């Protein structure tokens, strides 16, 4: 599940126990990513605060589009599965799978298409972003503040995915309940816990790399109404 030993619930101190209970209450199970933060629950709280401050300014659909695009390029199955599932509020499975594979599904507006391309470029190699890339976002209707928000969404996702992948954290077994074709498309890196490591791994990441024209990829406190690692929006639980 992880490359390091994590603190089991029965051995948790007050801070870790509080984090575990909060996660359990919201998801109905203790997600693997929470265990990975068990040695430093204050870092989890800081990540949750940062995430809340970023997504507060971003429309939910745009946030999920940018996050899935970034997670796919970063090769992180956990976030691709979580946010691909969340995108199901607006898009069908085929559209979500197309995004995970580095494509551009029909049904997106001009701003969303530019958003996807830009998020992928920032996630792949931010040093190759150009003024022309930003100009295209402006032309599609994004303000400079919204462009900042988009970069922050991707940069924040890079932090979280690097922590998870660097520690070998596998996506929760609960994601195996997704339809097989969607599950396979969203498994862009590490396999789901308890799943055959060969199943679906890497195919979507390779497609995302090709979409970016050969850019080398790197392996992505709560406020009121929010909790560590996630957020409530519109009555639905949002992933970390």
XYZ file of N, CA and C in Angstrom:
720
model
N 0.835 -1.209 0.000
C 0.000 0.000 0.000
C 0.867 1.255 0.000
N 1.955 1.265 0.825
C 2.932 2.356 0.820
C 4.316 1.762 1.055
N 5.338 2.510 0.709
C 6.706 2.051 0.916
C 7.179 2.284 2.344
N 6.459 3.107 3.092
C 6.826 3.372 4.482
C 5.774 2.773 5.403
N 6.167 2.558 6.645
C 5.202 2.102 7.634
C 4.317 3.285 8.014
N 3.028 3.060 8.097
C 2.092 4.108 8.502
C 1.498 3.744 9.855
N 0.887 4.718 10.472
C 0.368 4.527 11.826
C -1.029 3.926 11.759
N -1.226 2.729 12.305
C -2.563 2.128 12.290
C -3.502 2.892 13.212
N -4.798 2.873 12.923
C -5.751 3.639 13.731
C -5.653 3.366 15.224
N -5.408 2.116 15.594
C -5.377 1.777 17.024
C -4.147 2.335 17.736
N -3.153 2.812 16.974
C -1.954 3.388 17.578
C -1.864 4.893 17.359
N -2.894 5.474 16.807
C -2.868 6.896 16.454
C -2.937 7.783 17.689
N -2.149 8.862 17.677
C -2.278 9.851 18.740
C -3.475 10.743 18.427
N -3.668 11.771 19.215
C -4.881 12.583 19.076
C -4.989 13.237 17.699
N -3.889 13.800 17.205
C -3.936 14.503 15.920
C -4.206 13.540 14.768
N -3.533 12.397 14.783
C -3.730 11.421 13.709
C -5.117 10.804 13.800
N -5.549 10.524 15.019
C -6.882 9.947 15.198
C -7.960 10.894 14.684
N -7.784 12.193 14.942
C -8.758 13.176 14.448
C -8.788 13.187 12.923
N -7.605 13.146 12.300
C -7.535 13.118 10.839
C -8.201 11.856 10.296
N -7.901 10.720 10.891
C -8.484 9.459 10.441
C -10.004 9.461 10.581
N -10.488 9.933 11.708
C -11.938 9.936 11.938
C -12.655 10.843 10.947
N -12.040 11.972 10.653
C -12.646 12.909 9.706
C -12.731 12.275 8.314
N -11.664 11.628 7.905
C -11.664 10.968 6.601
C -12.684 9.829 6.558
N -12.703 9.024 7.596
C -13.632 7.899 7.662
C -15.072 8.386 7.589
N -15.364 9.474 8.282
C -16.728 9.994 8.309
C -17.175 10.470 6.933
N -16.271 11.051 6.173
C -16.652 11.614 4.879
C -16.681 10.590 3.757
N -15.769 9.627 3.804
C -15.662 8.684 2.692
C -16.256 7.314 2.989
N -16.528 7.047 4.246
C -17.055 5.741 4.612
C -15.968 4.698 4.772
N -14.738 5.082 4.542
C -13.576 4.216 4.745
C -12.362 5.125 4.913
N -11.269 4.577 5.384
C -10.056 5.369 5.562
C -9.229 5.304 4.282
N -9.142 6.405 3.538
C -8.408 6.370 2.267
C -6.909 6.179 2.482
N -6.295 5.534 1.515
C -4.864 5.246 1.624
C -4.021 6.509 1.742
N -4.441 7.595 1.080
C -3.622 8.805 1.141
C -3.560 9.366 2.547
N -4.624 9.182 3.342
C -4.613 9.686 4.716
C -3.568 8.950 5.549
N -3.460 7.653 5.341
C -2.451 6.873 6.063
C -1.043 7.376 5.732
N -0.842 7.768 4.491
C 0.485 8.235 4.083
C 0.901 9.495 4.827
N -0.066 10.302 5.247
C 0.226 11.534 5.976
C 0.242 11.327 7.488
N 0.159 10.080 7.949
C -0.020 9.830 9.383
C 1.168 10.282 10.228
N 2.369 10.355 9.639
C 3.526 10.816 10.409
C 3.557 12.336 10.541
N 2.826 13.023 9.669
C 2.802 14.490 9.686
C 1.385 14.990 9.384
N 0.459 14.797 10.314
C -0.915 15.246 10.047
C -1.017 16.748 9.836
N -0.058 17.496 10.371
C -0.094 18.945 10.171
C 0.163 19.306 8.707
N 0.908 18.470 7.993
C 1.123 18.715 6.562
C -0.171 18.465 5.793
N -0.908 17.447 6.209
C -2.206 17.183 5.591
C -3.144 18.369 5.806
N -3.128 18.915 7.011
C -3.978 20.069 7.307
C -3.568 21.274 6.462
N -2.264 21.466 6.290
C -1.784 22.588 5.482
C -2.161 22.400 4.013
N -2.061 21.166 3.511
C -2.465 20.889 2.131
C -3.952 21.162 1.954
N -4.755 20.723 2.912
C -6.195 20.945 2.809
C -6.523 22.434 2.791
N -5.798 23.209 3.607
C -6.025 24.655 3.635
C -5.635 25.293 2.306
N -4.499 24.871 1.756
C -4.068 25.398 0.461
C -5.072 25.039 -0.625
N -5.483 23.782 -0.653
C -6.438 23.335 -1.664
C -7.740 24.124 -1.574
N -8.218 24.333 -0.355
C -9.462 25.078 -0.175
C -9.323 26.515 -0.666
N -8.163 27.125 -0.401
C -7.962 28.518 -0.817
C -7.876 28.639 -2.335
N -7.369 27.601 -2.997
C -7.275 27.619 -4.460
C -8.633 27.382 -5.096
N -9.309 26.323 -4.677
C -10.537 25.943 -5.371
C -11.701 26.873 -5.061
N -11.560 27.684 -4.027
C -12.616 28.639 -3.695
C -12.881 29.604 -4.847
N -11.868 29.848 -5.667
C -11.987 30.828 -6.747
C -12.232 30.189 -8.117
N -12.345 28.869 -8.160
C -12.447 28.163 -9.440
C -13.788 27.446 -9.532
N -14.482 27.624 -10.648
C -15.741 26.903 -10.851
C -15.472 25.405 -10.747
N -16.353 24.656 -10.077
C -16.093 23.224 -9.852
C -15.770 22.440 -11.114
N -16.511 22.662 -12.188
C -16.247 21.910 -13.422
C -14.849 22.217 -13.962
N -14.478 23.488 -13.966
C -13.142 23.854 -14.437
C -12.061 23.253 -13.544
N -12.309 23.264 -12.244
C -11.333 22.692 -11.315
C -11.093 21.222 -11.623
N -12.168 20.481 -11.823
C -12.032 19.045 -12.083
C -11.381 18.780 -13.438
N -11.714 19.569 -14.447
C -11.072 19.412 -15.753
C -9.561 19.618 -15.649
N -9.164 20.710 -15.005
C -7.738 21.009 -14.879
C -7.026 19.965 -14.037
N -7.684 19.500 -12.991
C -7.055 18.526 -12.103
C -6.879 17.181 -12.785
N -7.888 16.732 -13.523
C -7.740 15.469 -14.246
C -6.645 15.581 -15.303
N -6.614 16.688 -16.028
C -5.569 16.872 -17.042
C -4.188 16.823 -16.405
N -4.030 17.513 -15.278
C -2.735 17.535 -14.597
C -2.367 16.162 -14.051
N -3.307 15.510 -13.386
C -3.024 14.199 -12.791
C -2.635 13.180 -13.849
N -3.277 13.255 -15.014
C -2.974 12.307 -16.088
C -1.561 12.513 -16.613
N -1.176 13.766 -16.818
C 0.174 14.059 -17.291
C 1.208 13.700 -16.225
N 0.882 13.933 -14.968
C 1.786 13.607 -13.868
C 1.863 12.107 -13.605
N 0.998 11.348 -14.234
C 1.028 9.900 -14.101
C 0.548 9.392 -12.762
N -0.396 10.096 -12.146
C -0.885 9.688 -10.833
C -2.291 9.118 -10.936
N -2.402 7.819 -10.745
C -3.696 7.146 -10.858
C -4.674 7.606 -9.787
N -4.182 7.790 -8.573
C -5.065 8.120 -7.446
C -5.892 9.366 -7.765
N -5.211 10.442 -8.156
C -5.924 11.692 -8.430
C -6.709 11.624 -9.731
N -6.191 10.902 -10.719
C -6.943 10.755 -11.968
C -8.252 10.017 -11.719
N -8.212 8.966 -10.927
C -9.428 8.216 -10.607
C -10.405 9.069 -9.806
N -9.896 9.749 -8.787
C -10.774 10.543 -7.921
C -11.443 11.676 -8.686
N -10.663 12.390 -9.483
C -11.213 13.565 -10.158
C -11.889 13.210 -11.474
N -11.495 12.101 -12.067
C -12.254 11.598 -13.209
C -13.650 11.183 -12.781
N -13.723 10.529 -11.631
C -15.032 10.155 -11.085
C -15.864 11.401 -10.793
N -15.225 12.428 -10.224
C -15.942 13.666 -9.910
C -16.464 14.351 -11.166
N -15.731 14.257 -12.261
C -16.171 14.878 -13.519
C -17.430 14.232 -14.070
N -17.756 13.045 -13.573
C -18.982 12.378 -13.993
C -20.239 13.170 -13.685
N -20.112 14.210 -12.861
C -21.253 15.098 -12.611
C -21.643 15.859 -13.877
N -20.685 16.062 -14.772
C -20.923 16.884 -15.966
C -20.679 16.152 -17.283
N -19.762 15.196 -17.295
C -19.355 14.538 -18.534
C -19.640 13.043 -18.466
N -19.852 12.429 -19.622
C -20.051 10.979 -19.616
C -18.692 10.273 -19.559
N -18.733 8.956 -19.362
C -17.501 8.190 -19.154
C -16.540 8.306 -20.332
N -17.068 8.290 -21.536
C -16.203 8.359 -22.719
C -15.462 9.687 -22.780
N -16.145 10.778 -22.428
C -15.502 12.089 -22.430
C -14.399 12.149 -21.375
N -14.690 11.614 -20.189
C -13.689 11.608 -19.119
C -12.473 10.789 -19.536
N -12.719 9.620 -20.121
C -11.618 8.756 -20.560
C -10.777 9.439 -21.635
N -11.421 10.168 -22.526
C -10.696 10.879 -23.581
C -9.745 11.907 -22.988
N -10.198 12.629 -21.982
C -9.341 13.616 -21.321
C -8.163 12.927 -20.647
N -8.431 11.820 -19.965
C -7.358 11.095 -19.280
C -6.302 10.602 -20.256
N -6.723 10.303 -21.470
C -5.786 9.799 -22.485
C -5.086 10.925 -23.249
N -5.349 12.154 -22.857
C -4.680 13.280 -23.501
C -5.432 13.870 -24.662
N -6.690 13.465 -24.844
C -7.485 13.959 -25.952
C -8.386 15.111 -25.563
N -9.205 15.514 -26.522
C -10.126 16.636 -26.326
C -11.516 16.188 -26.766
N -12.384 15.882 -25.821
C -13.713 15.398 -26.190
C -14.586 16.516 -26.729
N -15.604 16.154 -27.478
C -16.588 17.142 -27.888
C -17.384 17.602 -26.679
N -18.072 18.711 -26.840
C -18.916 19.193 -25.754
C -18.255 20.176 -24.819
N -16.983 20.507 -25.058
C -16.301 21.504 -24.238
C -16.326 22.850 -24.950
N -16.399 23.926 -24.178
C -16.357 25.241 -24.813
C -14.900 25.642 -25.068
N -14.720 26.776 -25.728
C -13.374 27.203 -26.128
C -12.458 27.390 -24.924
N -12.993 27.984 -23.865
C -12.178 28.214 -22.670
C -11.744 26.894 -22.046
N -12.637 25.920 -22.031
C -12.293 24.619 -21.444
C -11.243 23.890 -22.277
N -11.320 24.031 -23.580
C -10.310 23.393 -24.435
C -8.930 24.009 -24.200
N -8.885 25.328 -24.099
C -7.605 25.986 -23.827
C -7.110 25.646 -22.424
N -8.046 25.548 -21.491
C -7.699 25.198 -20.113
C -7.019 23.835 -20.058
N -7.567 22.852 -20.758
C -6.971 21.516 -20.775
C -5.551 21.555 -21.329
N -5.387 22.223 -22.455
C -4.066 22.277 -23.084
C -3.051 22.958 -22.174
N -3.477 24.035 -21.531
C -2.568 24.781 -20.671
C -2.219 23.981 -19.421
N -3.208 23.345 -18.810
C -2.955 22.539 -17.615
C -1.960 21.423 -17.919
N -2.101 20.805 -19.072
C -1.168 19.733 -19.455
C 0.246 20.274 -19.636
N 0.354 21.451 -20.225
C 1.684 22.023 -20.455
C 2.345 22.390 -19.130
N 1.603 22.982 -18.218
C 2.171 23.334 -16.914
C 2.588 22.075 -16.159
N 1.754 21.055 -16.200
C 2.066 19.810 -15.494
C 3.271 19.104 -16.101
N 3.406 19.185 -17.423
C 4.488 18.479 -18.092
C 5.832 19.159 -17.949
N 5.881 20.453 -18.188
C 7.129 21.216 -18.072
C 6.763 22.694 -18.068
N 6.588 23.250 -16.878
C 6.134 24.638 -16.761
C 7.133 25.618 -17.361
N 8.404 25.223 -17.451
C 9.405 26.130 -18.015
C 9.204 26.343 -19.511
N 8.364 25.524 -20.128
C 8.107 25.667 -21.563
C 6.812 26.433 -21.846
N 6.152 26.913 -20.818
C 4.984 27.772 -21.024
C 5.457 29.093 -21.624
N 4.714 29.593 -22.595
C 5.089 30.838 -23.277
C 4.009 31.896 -23.100
N 4.372 33.118 -23.461
C 3.398 34.193 -23.439
C 2.235 33.925 -24.375
N 2.512 33.243 -25.476
C 1.442 32.905 -26.417
C 0.433 31.945 -25.782
N 0.921 31.020 -24.953
C 0.012 30.104 -24.253
C -0.959 30.890 -23.377
N -0.415 31.869 -22.667
C -1.248 32.691 -21.788
C -2.191 33.564 -22.616
N -1.700 34.075 -23.735
C -2.542 34.916 -24.595
C -3.756 34.143 -25.098
N -3.562 32.864 -25.414
C -4.698 32.056 -25.880
C -5.739 31.888 -24.782
N -5.296 31.784 -23.549
C -6.255 31.707 -22.443
C -7.046 33.008 -22.333
N -6.353 34.133 -22.455
C -7.048 35.422 -22.403
C -8.065 35.530 -23.536
N -7.653 35.117 -24.725
C -8.552 35.198 -25.885
C -9.788 34.323 -25.706
N -9.653 33.256 -24.930
C -10.804 32.377 -24.695
C -11.708 32.900 -23.587
N -11.277 33.997 -22.937
C -12.139 34.624 -21.946
C -11.646 34.599 -20.518
N -10.503 33.950 -20.244
C -10.005 33.905 -18.875
C -9.329 35.218 -18.506
N -9.553 35.664 -17.276
C -8.869 36.839 -16.755
C -7.496 36.427 -16.229
N -6.660 37.417 -15.950
C -5.348 37.094 -15.400
C -5.469 36.412 -14.040
N -6.444 36.816 -13.247
C -6.651 36.156 -11.953
C -7.027 34.692 -12.156
N -7.859 34.421 -13.147
C -8.261 33.039 -13.422
C -7.098 32.216 -13.971
N -6.212 32.859 -14.704
C -5.022 32.158 -15.198
C -4.117 31.790 -14.025
N -3.964 32.708 -13.075
C -3.216 32.377 -11.860
C -3.842 31.182 -11.160
N -5.163 31.212 -11.018
C -5.851 30.114 -10.339
C -5.579 28.781 -11.027
N -5.583 28.787 -12.347
C -5.350 27.562 -13.103
C -3.947 27.019 -12.843
N -2.953 27.903 -12.868
C -1.587 27.461 -12.571
C -1.502 26.918 -11.149
N -2.177 27.576 -10.211
C -2.153 27.121 -8.820
C -2.804 25.749 -8.665
N -3.884 25.495 -9.405
C -4.530 24.178 -9.370
C -3.533 23.097 -9.775
N -2.825 23.340 -10.867
C -1.882 22.340 -11.383
C -0.671 22.197 -10.464
N -0.133 23.313 -10.000
C 1.044 23.262 -9.133
C 0.730 22.558 -7.817
N -0.441 22.850 -7.261
C -0.844 22.165 -6.041
C -0.984 20.671 -6.256
N -1.538 20.298 -7.410
C -1.711 18.873 -7.714
C -0.359 18.184 -7.841
N 0.629 18.897 -8.366
C 1.966 18.314 -8.479
C 2.513 17.963 -7.098
N 2.313 18.842 -6.128
C 2.754 18.541 -4.761
C 2.105 17.261 -4.250
N 0.795 17.199 -4.328
C 0.071 16.072 -3.739
C 0.430 14.758 -4.437
N 0.490 14.785 -5.755
C 0.792 13.549 -6.481
C 2.215 13.079 -6.219
N 3.153 13.999 -6.069
C 4.536 13.603 -5.802
C 4.657 12.952 -4.427
N 3.927 13.478 -3.453
C 3.935 12.845 -2.133
C 3.405 11.418 -2.239
N 2.269 11.260 -2.895
C 1.655 9.935 -2.984
C 2.526 8.961 -3.770
N 2.974 9.355 -4.943
C 3.763 8.432 -5.757
C 5.146 8.188 -5.169
N 5.721 9.201 -4.541
C 7.026 9.025 -3.914
C 6.997 8.037 -2.768
N 5.830 7.877 -2.149
C 5.664 6.932 -1.041
C 4.997 5.637 -1.481
N 4.708 5.522 -2.775
C 4.120 4.281 -3.273
C 2.667 4.076 -2.902
N 1.932 5.160 -2.692
C 0.534 5.039 -2.271
C -0.333 4.598 -3.447
N -1.076 3.516 -3.257
C -1.964 3.006 -4.298
C -3.372 3.557 -4.124
N -4.086 3.776 -5.211
C -5.478 4.233 -5.123
C -6.328 3.236 -4.335
N -7.335 3.749 -3.676
C -8.214 2.909 -2.859
C -8.920 1.850 -3.694
N -9.098 0.685 -3.099
C -9.781 -0.420 -3.783
C -11.192 -0.034 -4.209
N -11.782 0.960 -3.543
C -13.145 1.384 -3.877
C -13.264 1.844 -5.328
N -12.175 2.317 -5.920
C -12.243 2.785 -7.310
C -12.435 1.645 -8.306
N -12.257 0.418 -7.869
C -12.518 -0.719 -8.755
C -14.001 -0.840 -9.092
N -14.846 -0.106 -8.366
C -16.283 -0.128 -8.643
C -16.635 0.690 -9.883
N -15.704 1.498 -10.375
C -15.959 2.245 -11.609
C -16.059 1.271 -12.780
N -16.792 1.638 -13.829
C -16.852 0.772 -15.019
C -15.445 0.467 -15.530
N -15.222 -0.757 -15.969
C -13.879 -1.187 -16.361
C -13.200 -0.280 -17.386
N -13.884 0.123 -18.471
C -13.196 0.977 -19.456
C -12.741 2.306 -18.856
N -13.583 2.908 -18.017
C -13.218 4.171 -17.388
C -12.089 3.957 -16.389
N -12.196 2.900 -15.610
C -11.174 2.585 -14.621
C -9.817 2.402 -15.291
N -9.807 1.703 -16.399
C -8.554 1.468 -17.125
C -7.976 2.776 -17.650
N -8.824 3.632 -18.196
C -8.346 4.904 -18.744
C -7.766 5.806 -17.664
N -8.350 5.751 -16.476
C -7.924 6.629 -15.391
C -6.741 6.074 -14.606
N -6.408 4.819 -14.813
C -5.258 4.225 -14.130
C -4.013 4.562 -14.944
N -3.501 5.754 -14.719
C -2.414 6.303 -15.538
C -1.038 6.060 -14.928
N -0.993 5.468 -13.749
C 0.271 5.229 -13.063
C 0.191 3.973 -12.226
N 0.269 4.131 -10.922
C 0.226 2.970 -10.028
C -1.140 2.287 -10.108
N -1.150 0.958 -9.972
C -2.418 0.231 -10.031
C -3.251 0.460 -8.786
N -4.538 0.250 -8.913
C -5.442 0.312 -7.768
C -5.061 -0.774 -6.775
N -5.187 -0.495 -5.498
C -4.844 -1.466 -4.461
C -5.573 -2.784 -4.709
N -4.824 -3.867 -4.730
C -5.410 -5.179 -4.935
C -5.661 -5.531 -6.374
N -5.221 -4.677 -7.298
C -5.466 -4.908 -8.726
C -4.179 -5.364 -9.401
N -4.308 -6.146 -10.462
C -3.167 -6.597 -11.244
C -2.364 -5.384 -11.711
N -1.067 -5.305 -11.370
C -0.265 -4.146 -11.751
C -0.239 -3.872 -13.247
N -0.505 -4.893 -14.077
C -0.471 -4.686 -15.522
C -1.762 -4.083 -16.050
N -2.817 -4.095 -15.240
C -4.141 -3.702 -15.739
C -4.232 -2.200 -15.921
N -4.214 -1.768 -17.169
C -4.490 -0.368 -17.472
C -3.352 0.581 -17.221
N -2.241 0.097 -16.638
C -1.211 1.026 -16.226
C -0.462 1.602 -17.413
N -0.348 2.922 -17.408
C 0.545 3.583 -18.343
C -0.042 3.944 -19.688
N -1.134 3.321 -20.126
C -1.622 3.585 -21.477
C -2.094 5.014 -21.627
N -2.826 5.515 -20.649
C -3.323 6.881 -20.736
C -2.188 7.881 -20.588
N -1.205 7.559 -19.736
C -0.087 8.476 -19.578
C 0.678 8.617 -20.884
N 0.897 7.505 -21.584
C 1.613 7.565 -22.850
C 0.870 8.434 -23.852
N -0.454 8.303 -23.882
C -1.248 9.116 -24.801
C -1.142 10.586 -24.448
N -1.143 10.892 -23.155
C -1.027 12.285 -22.729
C 0.327 12.850 -23.131
N 1.383 12.045 -23.013
C 2.704 12.505 -23.420
C 2.739 12.805 -24.916
N 2.144 11.929 -25.718
C 2.123 12.150 -27.158
C 1.353 13.416 -27.495
N 0.266 13.664 -26.760
C -0.549 14.851 -27.002
C 0.274 16.119 -26.816
N 1.268 16.065 -25.911
C 2.085 17.236 -25.631
C 3.317 17.313 -26.531
N 3.354 16.479 -27.541
C 4.422 16.594 -28.524
C 5.788 16.233 -28.001
N 5.842 15.239 -27.106
C 7.140 14.728 -26.697
C 7.700 15.372 -25.457
N 6.965 16.245 -24.787
C 7.456 16.810 -23.541
C 7.601 15.686 -22.530
N 8.733 15.630 -21.839
C 8.952 14.561 -20.873
C 8.109 14.828 -19.630
N 7.394 13.794 -19.159
C 6.521 13.953 -18.009
C 7.218 13.561 -16.713
N 6.830 14.204 -15.630
C 7.251 13.772 -14.314
C 6.164 12.869 -13.735
N 6.610 11.721 -13.067
C 5.592 10.775 -12.549
C 4.544 11.404 -11.613
N 0.769 13.780 -9.453
C 0.130 14.953 -9.156
C 0.177 14.651 -8.048
N -7.439 22.536 5.917
C -7.895 22.788 7.228
C -9.057 23.660 7.028
N -9.017 23.140 7.466
C -10.286 23.141 6.901
C -10.973 24.415 7.189
N -11.687 24.772 6.083
C -12.464 25.984 6.117
C -13.875 25.577 6.477
N -14.778 26.537 6.584
C -16.147 26.165 6.910
C -16.728 25.338 5.787
N -17.320 24.201 6.118
C -17.910 23.347 5.110
C -16.890 22.474 4.416
N -15.630 22.528 4.904
C -14.595 21.726 4.291
C -13.907 20.912 5.369
N -13.193 19.871 4.949
C -12.435 19.101 5.906
C -11.148 18.660 5.276
N -10.236 18.165 6.069
C -8.932 17.809 5.552
C -9.067 16.814 4.423
N -8.507 17.196 3.265
C -8.444 16.278 2.156
C -9.632 16.299 1.236
N -10.613 17.144 1.457
C -11.763 17.160 0.570
C -12.686 18.306 0.909
N -13.779 18.404 0.175
C -14.667 19.544 0.340
C -16.069 19.167 -0.090
N -17.057 19.759 0.568
C -18.442 19.556 0.168
C -18.843 20.649 -0.815
N -19.366 20.265 -1.972
C -19.894 21.232 -2.937
C -21.180 20.674 -3.495
N -22.212 21.450 -3.404
C -23.475 21.037 -3.991
C -23.987 19.723 -3.450
N -23.685 19.454 -2.161
C -24.179 18.233 -1.554
C -23.359 17.008 -1.895
N -22.281 17.172 -2.679
C -21.448 16.045 -3.062
C -20.063 16.218 -2.479
N -19.495 15.092 -2.082
C -18.157 15.115 -1.528
C -17.132 15.234 -2.644
N -16.255 16.236 -2.540
C -15.235 16.433 -3.562
C -13.927 15.786 -3.113
N -13.180 15.187 -4.027
C -11.930 14.529 -3.653
C -10.827 15.515 -3.350
N -9.791 15.021 -2.684
C -8.646 15.870 -2.348
C -7.867 16.233 -3.602
